[in-house]
Amino acid sequence: NVALPFNWHAELENMTEVDSIDNDFVLLENPIITSAFDYPFKLDVAVGIICMKGTMKGVINMTPYTSQSPCLVIILPGQILQYEHFSDDFSGLFIVMSKRFTERLNIQEKIPLLFSIHDNPSTQLTENELEAIVKYYYLLQSAVRIKDNPHRLEMVKHLTMALFYGFGYQHHKSPDDDKKSKQDILVGNFLDLIQAHYKEQRGMEFYADKLCLTPKYLSKVIKESSGKSANDWIDDYVVLEAKA
């Protein structure tokens, strides 16, 4: 079974407060997207969530996250998201970008930044940083609304690049591997391998070989560190894809 990407376009059809440029760039203020929340779904877009108030709770690629305002959450295309909870007082701004749009962003050190975001999708902001990023959001909104400007997509592209340069470094400031135990790093690498190879490989020998370990040792570390066996992790990801 292969997870189908979540259809953002269908969800947006019933929303009135939407600012967008075709299907490439979409801005939403406190959207209510109900149909997706009953099951895990795979994104085919990048989503940035500026959490101004309240908390969000969910699971990204089998890893649970609780994000407390003020914070910035970035979810990448291909990741499986499962919503669990928005607090009653939640207030947030959403930026949705197609893969085509993000691939056109000429950002230096984009690959290291994407790895940082992958490992740390949620980043805390100071009140001053929140104020600044909200200003960027409304600058983007103003640019999107100038519909008679033939260059508005270019305007939005450069504003988005400025946003990444202004706040992307926050992800590099997140706790690095030096502060993680070797076991935590191993579990993270193991889960990344599952995501990349689960369709073809479901045996422990393959993953142990990739990590230069014996299957017995890998199973022992995964069980002790996560409380769940390595085979269970593989099975759970296959089931998660099927549900999505």
Tab-separated table of C-alpha atoms in Angstrom:
chain	number	residue	atom	x	y	z
A	1	ASN	CA	0.000	0.000	0.000
A	2	VAL	CA	1.169	3.517	-0.827
A	3	ALA	CA	-0.012	6.580	1.074
A	4	LEU	CA	-1.910	9.050	-1.073
A	5	PRO	CA	-0.991	12.721	-0.672
A	6	PHE	CA	-3.500	14.817	1.238
A	7	ASN	CA	-5.602	16.849	-1.199
A	8	TRP	CA	-5.154	20.430	0.002
A	9	HIS	CA	-6.871	21.771	-3.095
A	10	ALA	CA	-10.144	20.009	-2.300
A	11	GLU	CA	-10.025	21.279	1.279
A	12	LEU	CA	-9.474	24.861	0.136
A	13	GLU	CA	-12.503	24.912	-2.160
A	14	ASN	CA	-14.841	25.393	0.813
A	15	MET	CA	-12.798	28.152	2.447
A	16	THR	CA	-13.465	31.802	1.832
A	17	GLU	CA	-10.531	33.369	3.705
A	18	VAL	CA	-7.795	32.122	1.398
A	19	ASP	CA	-5.025	34.076	-0.314
A	20	SER	CA	-3.338	32.096	-3.058
A	21	ILE	CA	-1.407	32.089	-6.306
A	22	ASP	CA	-2.803	29.136	-8.239
A	23	ASN	CA	-1.841	25.950	-6.386
A	24	ASP	CA	1.725	27.053	-5.724
A	25	PHE	CA	1.400	29.358	-2.722
A	26	VAL	CA	-1.454	29.554	-0.209
A	27	LEU	CA	-1.922	31.632	2.956
A	28	LEU	CA	-4.495	30.714	5.593
A	29	GLU	CA	-5.486	32.293	8.892
A	30	ASN	CA	-6.763	29.805	11.482
A	31	PRO	CA	-8.086	27.304	8.919
A	32	ILE	CA	-10.521	24.573	9.890
A	33	ILE	CA	-9.620	21.437	7.944
A	34	THR	CA	-11.839	18.720	9.323
A	35	SER	CA	-11.791	15.818	6.887
A	36	ALA	CA	-8.050	15.222	7.235
A	37	PHE	CA	-8.033	14.947	10.998
A	38	ASP	CA	-9.629	11.531	11.229
A	39	TYR	CA	-6.592	9.728	9.876
A	40	PRO	CA	-2.869	10.164	9.152
A	41	PHE	CA	-2.112	11.707	5.760
A	42	LYS	CA	0.943	12.277	3.596
A	43	LEU	CA	1.635	15.820	2.481
A	44	ASP	CA	2.565	16.669	-1.101
A	45	VAL	CA	3.288	20.273	-0.080
A	46	ALA	CA	5.457	22.111	2.445
A	47	VAL	CA	3.531	23.704	5.315
A	48	GLY	CA	4.741	26.391	7.684
A	49	ILE	CA	2.633	27.051	10.789
A	50	ILE	CA	3.207	30.188	12.833
A	51	CYS	CA	1.679	29.332	16.196
A	52	MET	CA	0.816	32.654	17.853
A	53	LYS	CA	-1.265	31.348	20.725
A	54	GLY	CA	-2.066	28.008	22.329
A	55	THR	CA	-0.631	24.579	21.612
A	56	MET	CA	-0.583	21.980	18.842
A	57	LYS	CA	-0.125	18.258	19.312
A	58	GLY	CA	0.437	15.644	16.642
A	59	VAL	CA	2.694	13.011	15.129
A	60	ILE	CA	5.128	13.518	12.229
A	61	ASN	CA	6.548	10.299	10.768
A	62	MET	CA	5.774	8.341	13.953
A	63	THR	CA	7.449	10.924	16.198
A	64	PRO	CA	5.074	12.751	18.592
A	65	TYR	CA	5.385	16.534	18.949
A	66	THR	CA	3.763	19.055	21.249
A	67	SER	CA	4.363	22.645	20.144
A	68	GLN	CA	3.734	25.525	22.548
A	69	SER	CA	3.317	29.086	21.309
A	70	PRO	CA	5.100	31.111	20.215
A	71	CYS	CA	6.698	28.716	17.742
A	72	LEU	CA	7.293	27.930	14.088
A	73	VAL	CA	6.484	24.454	12.742
A	74	ILE	CA	7.574	23.360	9.273
A	75	ILE	CA	6.357	20.101	7.703
A	76	LEU	CA	8.066	18.893	4.530
A	77	PRO	CA	6.564	17.170	1.474
A	78	GLY	CA	6.422	13.403	1.835
A	79	GLN	CA	6.078	13.408	5.616
A	80	ILE	CA	3.097	11.687	7.224
A	81	LEU	CA	1.190	13.943	9.588
A	82	GLN	CA	-1.386	12.910	12.147
A	83	TYR	CA	-3.289	15.605	13.985
A	84	GLU	CA	-4.130	15.002	17.626
A	85	HIS	CA	-5.070	18.286	19.241
A	86	PHE	CA	-5.315	22.061	18.886
A	87	SER	CA	-5.945	23.865	22.173
A	88	ASP	CA	-9.167	25.880	22.400
A	89	ASP	CA	-7.198	29.116	22.412
A	90	PHE	CA	-5.059	28.156	19.384
A	91	SER	CA	-4.342	30.915	16.876
A	92	GLY	CA	-2.062	30.404	13.911
A	93	LEU	CA	-1.050	31.449	10.423
A	94	PHE	CA	-0.451	28.797	7.770
A	95	ILE	CA	1.789	29.003	4.700
A	96	VAL	CA	1.333	26.215	2.124
A	97	MET	CA	3.908	25.863	-0.670
A	98	SER	CA	3.915	23.399	-3.551
A	99	LYS	CA	6.998	21.307	-4.267
A	100	ARG	CA	7.355	23.196	-7.549
A	101	PHE	CA	7.461	26.489	-5.653
A	102	THR	CA	9.975	25.340	-3.009
A	103	GLU	CA	12.240	23.789	-5.645
A	104	ARG	CA	12.510	27.222	-7.283
A	105	LEU	CA	13.741	28.873	-4.087
A	106	ASN	CA	17.413	29.674	-4.544
A	107	ILE	CA	18.499	29.320	-0.919
A	108	GLN	CA	22.147	28.758	-0.060
A	109	GLU	CA	22.743	25.699	2.120
A	110	LYS	CA	19.190	24.542	1.377
A	111	ILE	CA	20.010	20.861	1.887
A	112	PRO	CA	21.504	21.265	5.416
A	113	LEU	CA	18.527	23.459	6.307
A	114	LEU	CA	16.075	20.796	5.098
A	115	PHE	CA	17.861	18.177	7.198
A	116	SER	CA	17.620	20.461	10.237
A	117	ILE	CA	13.907	20.991	9.621
A	118	HIS	CA	13.401	17.255	9.131
A	119	ASP	CA	15.000	16.531	12.508
A	120	ASN	CA	13.477	19.526	14.341
A	121	PRO	CA	10.158	20.540	12.724
A	122	SER	CA	9.097	22.672	15.701
A	123	THR	CA	11.164	25.652	16.862
A	124	GLN	CA	10.407	28.009	19.724
A	125	LEU	CA	10.344	31.755	19.000
A	126	THR	CA	10.866	34.724	21.255
A	127	GLU	CA	8.110	37.340	21.346
A	128	ASN	CA	10.267	39.630	19.173
A	129	GLU	CA	10.861	36.826	16.652
A	130	LEU	CA	7.146	36.050	16.574
A	131	GLU	CA	6.322	39.693	15.912
A	132	ALA	CA	8.850	39.795	13.073
A	133	ILE	CA	7.670	36.585	11.403
A	134	VAL	CA	4.029	37.696	11.582
A	135	LYS	CA	5.046	40.900	9.775
A	136	TYR	CA	6.620	38.749	7.057
A	137	TYR	CA	3.356	36.804	6.754
A	138	TYR	CA	1.338	39.960	6.154
A	139	LEU	CA	3.933	41.231	3.671
A	140	LEU	CA	3.421	37.971	1.779
A	141	GLN	CA	-0.334	38.398	2.013
A	142	SER	CA	-0.130	41.922	0.592
A	143	ALA	CA	2.009	40.693	-2.315
A	144	VAL	CA	-0.379	37.824	-3.089
A	145	ARG	CA	-3.352	40.205	-3.160
A	146	ILE	CA	-1.859	42.422	-5.898
A	147	LYS	CA	-3.458	40.248	-8.557
A	148	ASP	CA	-2.823	42.583	-11.483
A	149	ASN	CA	0.952	42.509	-10.920
A	150	PRO	CA	2.475	40.039	-13.420
A	151	HIS	CA	5.497	39.644	-11.137
A	152	ARG	CA	3.692	38.780	-7.918
A	153	LEU	CA	4.916	35.163	-7.894
A	154	GLU	CA	8.489	36.460	-8.113
A	155	MET	CA	7.734	38.934	-5.317
A	156	VAL	CA	6.411	36.125	-3.142
A	157	LYS	CA	9.380	33.905	-4.016
A	158	HIS	CA	11.903	36.522	-2.870
A	159	LEU	CA	9.920	37.346	0.277
A	160	THR	CA	9.824	33.627	1.100
A	161	MET	CA	13.585	33.383	0.590
A	162	ALA	CA	14.011	36.338	2.956
A	163	LEU	CA	11.794	34.540	5.458
A	164	PHE	CA	14.012	31.451	5.313
A	165	TYR	CA	17.169	33.511	5.676
A	166	GLY	CA	15.637	35.416	8.579
A	167	PHE	CA	14.325	32.432	10.517
A	168	GLY	CA	15.800	29.260	9.007
A	169	TYR	CA	18.860	29.594	11.218
A	170	GLN	CA	16.590	28.900	14.194
A	171	HIS	CA	16.454	25.262	13.115
A	172	HIS	CA	20.250	25.058	13.106
A	173	LYS	CA	20.215	26.372	16.693
A	174	SER	CA	18.113	23.407	17.822
A	175	PRO	CA	19.814	20.778	20.007
A	176	ASP	CA	22.415	18.993	17.907
A	177	ASP	CA	23.639	15.430	17.931
A	178	ASP	CA	26.333	16.271	20.487
A	179	LYS	CA	23.577	16.653	23.074
A	180	LYS	CA	21.812	13.437	22.097
A	181	SER	CA	22.802	9.998	23.307
A	182	LYS	CA	24.253	7.541	20.805
A	183	GLN	CA	21.130	5.456	21.257
A	184	ASP	CA	18.839	8.377	20.380
A	185	ILE	CA	20.873	9.083	17.238
A	186	LEU	CA	20.691	5.409	16.265
A	187	VAL	CA	16.917	5.298	16.710
A	188	GLY	CA	16.552	8.432	14.571
A	189	ASN	CA	18.762	7.001	11.817
A	190	PHE	CA	16.839	3.721	11.945
A	191	LEU	CA	13.476	5.479	11.549
A	192	ASP	CA	14.819	7.531	8.632
A	193	LEU	CA	15.922	4.321	6.925
A	194	ILE	CA	12.490	2.773	7.434
A	195	GLN	CA	10.837	5.746	5.767
A	196	ALA	CA	13.198	5.501	2.807
A	197	HIS	CA	13.138	1.726	2.276
A	198	TYR	CA	9.999	0.233	3.866
A	199	LYS	CA	8.424	-0.547	0.467
A	200	GLU	CA	11.192	-2.946	-0.534
A	201	GLN	CA	12.857	-3.911	2.749
A	202	ARG	CA	11.122	-5.138	5.891
A	203	GLY	CA	13.801	-7.398	7.322
A	204	MET	CA	16.173	-6.491	10.140
A	205	GLU	CA	19.245	-7.707	8.238
A	206	PHE	CA	18.945	-4.899	5.673
A	207	TYR	CA	18.668	-2.098	8.271
A	208	ALA	CA	21.388	-3.542	10.483
A	209	ASP	CA	23.722	-3.748	7.487
A	210	LYS	CA	22.991	-0.117	6.556
A	211	LEU	CA	23.892	0.927	10.104
A	212	CYS	CA	26.964	-1.365	10.236
A	213	LEU	CA	25.547	-3.319	13.157
A	214	THR	CA	24.375	-6.863	13.803
A	215	PRO	CA	20.607	-7.418	13.718
A	216	LYS	CA	20.711	-8.659	17.320
A	217	TYR	CA	22.489	-5.544	18.611
A	218	LEU	CA	20.285	-3.186	16.592
A	219	SER	CA	17.146	-4.887	17.919
A	220	LYS	CA	18.454	-4.644	21.489
A	221	VAL	CA	19.274	-0.907	21.264
A	222	ILE	CA	15.981	-0.005	19.565
A	223	LYS	CA	13.975	-1.928	22.159
A	224	GLU	CA	15.857	-0.424	25.125
A	225	SER	CA	15.758	3.144	23.774
A	226	SER	CA	12.226	3.303	22.420
A	227	GLY	CA	10.353	0.656	24.360
A	228	LYS	CA	9.307	-0.981	21.101
A	229	SER	CA	11.034	-3.638	19.025
A	230	ALA	CA	12.660	-2.781	15.704
A	231	ASN	CA	10.301	-5.134	13.858
A	232	ASP	CA	7.337	-3.413	15.486
A	233	TRP	CA	8.642	-0.045	14.245
A	234	ILE	CA	8.840	-1.403	10.699
A	235	ASP	CA	5.350	-2.919	10.919
A	236	ASP	CA	3.933	0.273	12.415
A	237	TYR	CA	5.299	2.399	9.574
A	238	VAL	CA	3.815	0.035	6.974
A	239	VAL	CA	0.451	0.235	8.767
A	240	LEU	CA	0.755	4.037	9.039
A	241	GLU	CA	1.279	4.273	5.267
A	242	ALA	CA	-1.712	2.017	4.702
A	243	LYS	CA	-3.885	4.183	6.962
A	244	ALA	CA	-2.706	7.337	5.191
